[in-house]
Amino acid sequence: MNNIIQFYTKISKTYDLMNHVVYSERLSRKIIELAEIKEHNTVLDLACGTGWLSRRLEGRNVLIHGVDLTPFMLAKAKRRINGDFVLGVAEALPYRSESFDAILCNMAFSHFDYQAAAGEIYRTLKPKGRFVVTDSVDPNPGIYDALAYYPARSIVKLLWVLAGQPIDKTVRDNSKAFDLKSEKIRFALGEYMETKVELHYDLLGPASRLKSGCEIIHGIKR
């Protein structure tokens, strides 16, 4: 567990860039769609990180909760989002039983003890609650390690090389494309990058649902 905390602390400065460039808005929309979230629902963002997914829940009139084991990332989520964010682990969630209408987990389940985490998810879901998980079927640590050490411009070039695509001139010549303060450009870049990379790499992985008492988790590679 300490190794996981150290790893995510190490990449925390480029973590948001990774999410916006690699995953884009299509993934968050799909997760929320599968969760069938309704107004006044109580939703848990499990392993919330800096709140990338939680931010997409704002404006939906839901109660947002987040839990993560990395203090540095959790502090970012608390500053950005109107929700309740706490330090904790998936194997021992700090919540009462039947607390949530939906639990979302993006690209983190492979780090958990599956049996313990599944038990806690089941315990904290309300009857007929929904659990949506995404994870990579073939994680490539090299990409994540690179994000910890290289600047944004180098990472974008790396992803294009991996996708077998030339670097787009409009992005190459536009320095604002690498300005993390530019939300509009950042999201547009993420959408564009995903269309190129996902043809060669299954970065999104399987998405599956667990309805409390009805289905089992499937599609996760050990």
mmCIF file of C-alpha atoms in Angstrom:
data_model
loop_
_atom_site.group_PDB
_atom_site.id
_atom_site.type_symbol
_atom_site.label_atom_id
_atom_site.label_comp_id
_atom_site.label_asym_id
_atom_site.label_seq_id
_atom_site.Cartn_x
_atom_site.Cartn_y
_atom_site.Cartn_z
ATOM 1 C CA MET A 1 0.000 0.000 0.000
ATOM 2 C CA ASN A 2 2.853 2.381 0.788
ATOM 3 C CA ASN A 3 4.205 1.821 -2.715
ATOM 4 C CA ILE A 4 0.862 2.868 -4.188
ATOM 5 C CA ILE A 5 0.773 6.018 -2.073
ATOM 6 C CA GLN A 6 4.344 6.880 -3.074
ATOM 7 C CA PHE A 7 3.610 6.249 -6.748
ATOM 8 C CA TYR A 8 0.524 8.459 -6.898
ATOM 9 C CA THR A 9 2.209 11.156 -4.851
ATOM 10 C CA LYS A 10 5.055 11.081 -7.366
ATOM 11 C CA ILE A 11 2.767 11.562 -10.368
ATOM 12 C CA SER A 12 0.384 13.977 -8.653
ATOM 13 C CA LYS A 13 1.719 17.013 -10.530
ATOM 14 C CA THR A 14 0.878 15.451 -13.896
ATOM 15 C CA TYR A 15 -2.084 13.305 -12.816
ATOM 16 C CA ASP A 16 -4.740 15.697 -14.097
ATOM 17 C CA LEU A 17 -2.934 16.003 -17.417
ATOM 18 C CA MET A 18 -2.954 12.221 -17.735
ATOM 19 C CA ASN A 19 -6.693 12.069 -17.103
ATOM 20 C CA HIS A 20 -7.592 14.849 -19.514
ATOM 21 C CA VAL A 21 -5.273 13.720 -22.287
ATOM 22 C CA VAL A 22 -5.745 9.957 -22.081
ATOM 23 C CA TYR A 23 -9.286 9.395 -20.812
ATOM 24 C CA SER A 24 -11.190 12.522 -21.944
ATOM 25 C CA GLU A 25 -14.817 13.383 -21.337
ATOM 26 C CA ARG A 26 -16.275 10.384 -23.161
ATOM 27 C CA LEU A 27 -15.164 8.017 -20.425
ATOM 28 C CA SER A 28 -16.647 10.085 -17.590
ATOM 29 C CA ARG A 29 -19.946 10.425 -19.465
ATOM 30 C CA LYS A 30 -20.087 6.660 -19.981
ATOM 31 C CA ILE A 31 -19.389 5.926 -16.323
ATOM 32 C CA ILE A 32 -22.115 8.305 -15.165
ATOM 33 C CA GLU A 33 -24.538 6.949 -17.764
ATOM 34 C CA LEU A 34 -24.005 3.358 -16.606
ATOM 35 C CA ALA A 35 -24.482 4.387 -12.985
ATOM 36 C CA GLU A 36 -27.978 5.716 -13.773
ATOM 37 C CA ILE A 37 -27.468 8.561 -11.307
ATOM 38 C CA LYS A 38 -30.593 10.513 -10.395
ATOM 39 C CA GLU A 39 -31.207 13.771 -8.565
ATOM 40 C CA HIS A 40 -30.679 13.613 -4.801
ATOM 41 C CA ASN A 41 -28.665 10.385 -5.075
ATOM 42 C CA THR A 42 -25.687 9.891 -2.787
ATOM 43 C CA VAL A 43 -22.632 8.937 -4.855
ATOM 44 C CA LEU A 44 -19.185 7.684 -3.824
ATOM 45 C CA ASP A 45 -16.140 8.296 -6.008
ATOM 46 C CA LEU A 46 -13.954 5.393 -4.877
ATOM 47 C CA ALA A 47 -10.216 6.127 -5.194
ATOM 48 C CA CYS A 48 -11.196 9.636 -6.237
ATOM 49 C CA GLY A 49 -7.681 11.010 -6.649
ATOM 50 C CA THR A 50 -7.840 14.731 -7.387
ATOM 51 C CA GLY A 51 -11.565 14.515 -8.114
ATOM 52 C CA TRP A 52 -11.480 14.127 -11.909
ATOM 53 C CA LEU A 53 -14.690 12.084 -11.917
ATOM 54 C CA SER A 54 -16.346 13.886 -9.004
ATOM 55 C CA ARG A 55 -16.143 17.184 -10.875
ATOM 56 C CA ARG A 56 -18.345 15.684 -13.596
ATOM 57 C CA LEU A 57 -21.029 15.063 -10.978
ATOM 58 C CA GLU A 58 -21.277 18.716 -9.971
ATOM 59 C CA GLY A 59 -24.453 20.404 -11.152
ATOM 60 C CA ARG A 60 -26.434 17.145 -11.065
ATOM 61 C CA ASN A 61 -27.953 17.878 -7.647
ATOM 62 C CA VAL A 62 -26.366 14.847 -6.005
ATOM 63 C CA LEU A 63 -24.433 14.378 -2.765
ATOM 64 C CA ILE A 64 -20.789 13.742 -3.669
ATOM 65 C CA HIS A 65 -18.460 11.689 -1.480
ATOM 66 C CA GLY A 66 -14.899 10.712 -2.285
ATOM 67 C CA VAL A 67 -12.340 8.453 -0.640
ATOM 68 C CA ASP A 68 -8.658 8.040 -1.503
ATOM 69 C CA LEU A 69 -5.481 6.851 0.206
ATOM 70 C CA THR A 70 -3.198 9.599 -1.163
ATOM 71 C CA PRO A 71 -3.348 12.722 1.037
ATOM 72 C CA PHE A 72 -1.822 15.062 -1.564
ATOM 73 C CA MET A 73 -4.407 14.170 -4.219
ATOM 74 C CA LEU A 74 -7.244 14.228 -1.707
ATOM 75 C CA ALA A 75 -6.288 17.773 -0.706
ATOM 76 C CA LYS A 76 -6.694 18.859 -4.344
ATOM 77 C CA ALA A 77 -10.148 17.288 -4.536
ATOM 78 C CA LYS A 78 -11.231 19.072 -1.361
ATOM 79 C CA ARG A 79 -10.153 22.445 -2.752
ATOM 80 C CA ARG A 80 -11.926 21.960 -6.071
ATOM 81 C CA ILE A 81 -15.212 20.240 -5.378
ATOM 82 C CA ASN A 82 -18.205 20.775 -3.136
ATOM 83 C CA GLY A 83 -18.336 17.353 -1.543
ATOM 84 C CA ASP A 84 -17.191 15.237 1.383
ATOM 85 C CA PHE A 85 -13.716 13.808 0.759
ATOM 86 C CA VAL A 86 -11.989 11.562 3.287
ATOM 87 C CA LEU A 87 -8.806 9.544 3.626
ATOM 88 C CA GLY A 88 -9.439 5.814 3.453
ATOM 89 C CA VAL A 89 -9.032 2.524 1.599
ATOM 90 C CA ALA A 90 -11.423 0.432 -0.469
ATOM 91 C CA GLU A 91 -10.953 -2.604 1.758
ATOM 92 C CA ALA A 92 -12.286 -0.774 4.838
ATOM 93 C CA LEU A 93 -14.563 2.035 3.700
ATOM 94 C CA PRO A 94 -15.266 4.609 6.437
ATOM 95 C CA TYR A 95 -19.021 4.669 5.819
ATOM 96 C CA ARG A 96 -22.130 3.106 7.273
ATOM 97 C CA SER A 97 -23.821 0.200 5.529
ATOM 98 C CA GLU A 98 -26.260 1.084 2.730
ATOM 99 C CA SER A 99 -24.947 4.643 2.370
ATOM 100 C CA PHE A 100 -24.752 5.053 -1.411
ATOM 101 C CA ASP A 101 -27.060 4.914 -4.408
ATOM 102 C CA ALA A 102 -24.024 4.561 -6.671
ATOM 103 C CA ILE A 103 -20.309 3.868 -6.293
ATOM 104 C CA LEU A 104 -17.932 4.762 -9.126
ATOM 105 C CA CYS A 105 -14.347 3.569 -9.459
ATOM 106 C CA ASN A 106 -12.166 4.711 -12.350
ATOM 107 C CA MET A 107 -8.842 3.022 -13.131
ATOM 108 C CA ALA A 108 -8.073 1.933 -9.573
ATOM 109 C CA PHE A 109 -9.728 -1.423 -8.836
ATOM 110 C CA SER A 110 -6.643 -3.376 -9.911
ATOM 111 C CA HIS A 111 -4.814 -1.899 -6.897
ATOM 112 C CA PHE A 112 -7.309 -3.327 -4.395
ATOM 113 C CA ASP A 113 -7.694 -6.620 -2.601
ATOM 114 C CA TYR A 114 -10.613 -7.657 -4.809
ATOM 115 C CA GLN A 115 -12.531 -9.755 -2.304
ATOM 116 C CA ALA A 116 -12.262 -7.239 0.527
ATOM 117 C CA ALA A 117 -13.097 -4.277 -1.705
ATOM 118 C CA ALA A 118 -16.075 -6.044 -3.286
ATOM 119 C CA GLY A 119 -17.395 -6.858 0.178
ATOM 120 C CA GLU A 120 -17.145 -3.224 1.249
ATOM 121 C CA ILE A 121 -18.763 -2.002 -1.944
ATOM 122 C CA TYR A 122 -21.636 -4.429 -1.418
ATOM 123 C CA ARG A 123 -21.967 -3.383 2.234
ATOM 124 C CA THR A 124 -22.092 0.358 1.566
ATOM 125 C CA LEU A 125 -24.404 0.210 -1.460
ATOM 126 C CA LYS A 126 -28.097 0.717 -0.846
ATOM 127 C CA PRO A 127 -30.429 -2.075 -2.045
ATOM 128 C CA LYS A 128 -30.447 -1.940 -5.853
ATOM 129 C CA GLY A 129 -27.459 0.391 -5.730
ATOM 130 C CA ARG A 130 -25.157 0.590 -8.747
ATOM 131 C CA PHE A 131 -21.411 0.024 -8.929
ATOM 132 C CA VAL A 132 -19.546 1.046 -12.077
ATOM 133 C CA VAL A 133 -15.862 0.216 -12.496
ATOM 134 C CA THR A 134 -13.414 0.886 -15.307
ATOM 135 C CA ASP A 135 -9.912 -0.492 -15.451
ATOM 136 C CA SER A 136 -7.260 -1.260 -18.011
ATOM 137 C CA VAL A 137 -7.203 -4.843 -19.254
ATOM 138 C CA ASP A 138 -3.478 -4.530 -19.968
ATOM 139 C CA PRO A 139 -1.936 -1.793 -17.827
ATOM 140 C CA ASN A 140 1.214 -0.245 -19.250
ATOM 141 C CA PRO A 141 3.277 1.093 -16.334
ATOM 142 C CA GLY A 142 5.704 2.701 -18.759
ATOM 143 C CA ILE A 143 3.185 5.349 -19.750
ATOM 144 C CA TYR A 144 2.377 6.187 -16.138
ATOM 145 C CA ASP A 145 6.050 6.288 -15.143
ATOM 146 C CA ALA A 146 6.725 8.676 -18.001
ATOM 147 C CA LEU A 147 4.010 10.995 -16.743
ATOM 148 C CA ALA A 148 5.892 11.351 -13.474
ATOM 149 C CA TYR A 149 9.143 12.500 -15.047
ATOM 150 C CA TYR A 150 8.549 14.266 -18.361
ATOM 151 C CA PRO A 151 6.889 17.605 -19.186
ATOM 152 C CA ALA A 152 3.477 17.820 -20.816
ATOM 153 C CA ARG A 153 4.815 18.484 -24.313
ATOM 154 C CA SER A 154 6.954 15.336 -24.214
ATOM 155 C CA ILE A 155 4.053 13.218 -22.982
ATOM 156 C CA VAL A 156 1.792 14.340 -25.820
ATOM 157 C CA LYS A 157 4.513 13.461 -28.322
ATOM 158 C CA LEU A 158 4.998 10.074 -26.654
ATOM 159 C CA LEU A 159 1.300 9.233 -26.866
ATOM 160 C CA TRP A 160 1.194 10.143 -30.536
ATOM 161 C CA VAL A 161 4.166 7.905 -31.255
ATOM 162 C CA LEU A 162 2.503 5.027 -29.401
ATOM 163 C CA ALA A 163 -0.635 5.547 -31.445
ATOM 164 C CA GLY A 164 1.329 5.504 -34.694
ATOM 165 C CA GLN A 165 0.098 8.958 -35.636
ATOM 166 C CA PRO A 166 1.972 12.098 -36.689
ATOM 167 C CA ILE A 167 1.879 15.044 -34.325
ATOM 168 C CA ASP A 168 -0.927 17.330 -35.387
ATOM 169 C CA LYS A 169 0.477 20.685 -36.569
ATOM 170 C CA THR A 170 -2.230 22.748 -34.871
ATOM 171 C CA VAL A 171 -1.383 21.214 -31.508
ATOM 172 C CA ARG A 172 2.363 21.247 -32.076
ATOM 173 C CA ASP A 173 2.362 24.952 -32.902
ATOM 174 C CA ASN A 174 -0.096 25.983 -30.209
ATOM 175 C CA SER A 175 1.704 26.353 -26.887
ATOM 176 C CA LYS A 176 -1.632 26.939 -25.139
ATOM 177 C CA ALA A 177 -2.470 23.293 -25.732
ATOM 178 C CA PHE A 178 -0.087 22.531 -22.893
ATOM 179 C CA ASP A 179 -1.411 25.182 -20.530
ATOM 180 C CA LEU A 180 -3.155 23.314 -17.723
ATOM 181 C CA LYS A 181 -5.115 26.455 -16.861
ATOM 182 C CA SER A 182 -6.919 26.293 -20.190
ATOM 183 C CA GLU A 183 -9.933 24.054 -19.527
ATOM 184 C CA LYS A 184 -11.362 24.335 -23.036
ATOM 185 C CA ILE A 185 -8.134 23.440 -24.781
ATOM 186 C CA ARG A 186 -7.348 20.703 -22.281
ATOM 187 C CA PHE A 187 -10.666 18.930 -22.833
ATOM 188 C CA ALA A 188 -10.444 19.308 -26.607
ATOM 189 C CA LEU A 189 -6.944 17.852 -26.579
ATOM 190 C CA GLY A 190 -8.148 14.924 -24.501
ATOM 191 C CA GLU A 191 -10.945 14.097 -26.954
ATOM 192 C CA TYR A 192 -8.531 14.307 -29.895
ATOM 193 C CA MET A 193 -5.850 12.228 -28.227
ATOM 194 C CA GLU A 194 -8.237 9.442 -27.262
ATOM 195 C CA THR A 195 -9.407 8.887 -30.829
ATOM 196 C CA LYS A 196 -5.805 8.271 -31.852
ATOM 197 C CA VAL A 197 -4.534 6.222 -28.936
ATOM 198 C CA GLU A 198 -7.452 3.876 -28.325
ATOM 199 C CA LEU A 199 -7.083 2.330 -31.788
ATOM 200 C CA HIS A 200 -3.839 0.726 -30.650
ATOM 201 C CA TYR A 201 -4.217 0.461 -26.888
ATOM 202 C CA ASP A 202 -7.203 -0.526 -24.795
ATOM 203 C CA LEU A 203 -6.813 2.337 -22.336
ATOM 204 C CA LEU A 204 -10.427 2.383 -21.240
ATOM 205 C CA GLY A 205 -10.757 -1.275 -20.398
ATOM 206 C CA PRO A 206 -13.973 -3.080 -19.540
ATOM 207 C CA ALA A 207 -16.866 -1.356 -17.820
ATOM 208 C CA SER A 208 -19.156 -3.469 -15.703
ATOM 209 C CA ARG A 209 -21.952 -2.931 -13.210
ATOM 210 C CA LEU A 210 -22.765 -4.512 -9.905
ATOM 211 C CA LYS A 211 -26.378 -4.139 -8.791
ATOM 212 C CA SER A 212 -26.509 -5.034 -5.144
ATOM 213 C CA GLY A 213 -27.639 -8.623 -4.702
ATOM 214 C CA CYS A 214 -28.180 -9.220 -8.417
ATOM 215 C CA GLU A 215 -24.939 -9.292 -10.376
ATOM 216 C CA ILE A 216 -21.259 -9.989 -9.827
ATOM 217 C CA ILE A 217 -18.216 -8.001 -10.825
ATOM 218 C CA HIS A 218 -16.795 -9.211 -14.111
ATOM 219 C CA GLY A 219 -14.265 -8.210 -16.707
ATOM 220 C CA ILE A 220 -11.401 -7.347 -14.377
ATOM 221 C CA LYS A 221 -8.044 -8.885 -15.176
ATOM 222 C CA ARG A 222 -5.993 -10.012 -12.193
#
